[in-house]
Amino acid sequence: QLNHTHVTEFILLGFGDHHQALLIPLFLLFLFIYIVTMAGNILIILLVATDRHLHTPMYFFLGNLSCLETFCSSNILPRMLSSFLTGRKVISVNACFVQHYFFGFFGGVECYLLSAMSYDRYLAICKPLHYVTMMNGKLCFQLIVSSWFSGFLSITMTTIIMSKLVFCGDNKIDHFFCDTFPIIELFCGDTSTLKWYIYVLCSAFTFPPSILTFTSYTFIIIAIMKIPSATGKQKAFSTCSSHLLVVTIFYGTLMAVYVIPNTDRLNALHKVFSICYTILTPMINPIIYSLRNKEVKEALRRHISFL
């Protein structure tokens, strides 16, 4: 007989009770990360919106990515900071599902946005003569809308299925936010079919954009290698190096989380990689784009001199 209890709240165990002495240092660390993330991404959004030199498809995508990163961080970090400060780890079931929904939504959108950005770089480097006509305003807008809609569609289907299942007594989530598989562990009965369904669904939505991303960069690297001069190669690579670095960090940490077996022994490692792609990546992205991108640095310089 399964213990079908009406669960109204969850306890997010976070980093465990044995880190009580580190609560304030962790609060200060993650507060610093949140401030840097918000400041960096909002700065890029403002630069893209106000500087006419950045009114191109590449920076339109970048502005959307920065907007996405602010939402992504705000979905997880404020609640974490509150938990560190108050020691309160309880979250209502509804709030948990809302956090889970937006986490999946923003993650799905990011996969498609990164693929759209890689396709933009592919056209710029491999089809330079046709770039202006091919990457026009209409296509740019369609890629942005498709990215946000695909993220919405993928997580909505998953959430509808999960919301119909029943929890069995235990309400402790061994994570610092409401991630999919830690929630599934609390459902009654055998959840292996549900896990496989979610793996297949996530793959169906994330595999196409990831393949497009890596295919685009394969052609980009081949095209760059064919450029005869070293200066030409460096100039061509500099236009996409920032995005390539962002893609590598995002997919590298994401694959590490979902490929490494989720066992008790490796649970701490899972949390470390989860921190990387949910918290550190949104902070690192604007730093990478501002430090490695000449046009962004020039736009920032113009605004500072104007002030």
C-alpha angles and dihedrals in degrees: 000000000000118000100238102187127173103247113199100171142023132217113226104210091197111178095347136262094276090076097067092122090054097053096100095042089048090048091052092045095051092041088056090048091050094049092048091046094051095042094047096046095042089050091054091047090052093046093050092046098046107030112080091202088066095050093111132111092257093058093039087061090044091052090052091048091051090048089051092049092054090053092045094053093043090054093061114016104059091056091046091051091050090051092051092048100044101025088230110140099172120115126177119245091244093050090047092052091047090052091046091049095052092042090057092041095053092042091054093047091051092055091055095041092053090050091050089051092049090050089051090053090046091056092044094052104028099033103028095152092054098036098100094049096041100042094048128153093268095054091043091054092045092052091050094048092045090052094054094042093050091052090050093048097048098051095039091061092048095046094050091055094045093048091061095057127093128238121227112219102281112096101175117117112198095214140076094246139020101279121174104249098041087056092048090056088068096056121105122257130000110344097179092102091051091049092052091047091053091046090052093044093048090047091050090055101036102034097068096051092043091050090048090050096050093041091052091052092047089058091042092054091046091050092048092049089056093057105105101212125067090221091054092050092049093048093048093046093047090063092062106022094094093052092044090054091050091049092049093051093045098048093036094058094036093054091045090057097048100034099048109083112257099234129147090252093054097037094101090052090051090055092050092053090044089055089051097057100031101040113011099042094059088051096045097046098070090043091054093047094046097044098040099036117083096195093051091049091050091049090051090049091052092052093047092050090047090054 
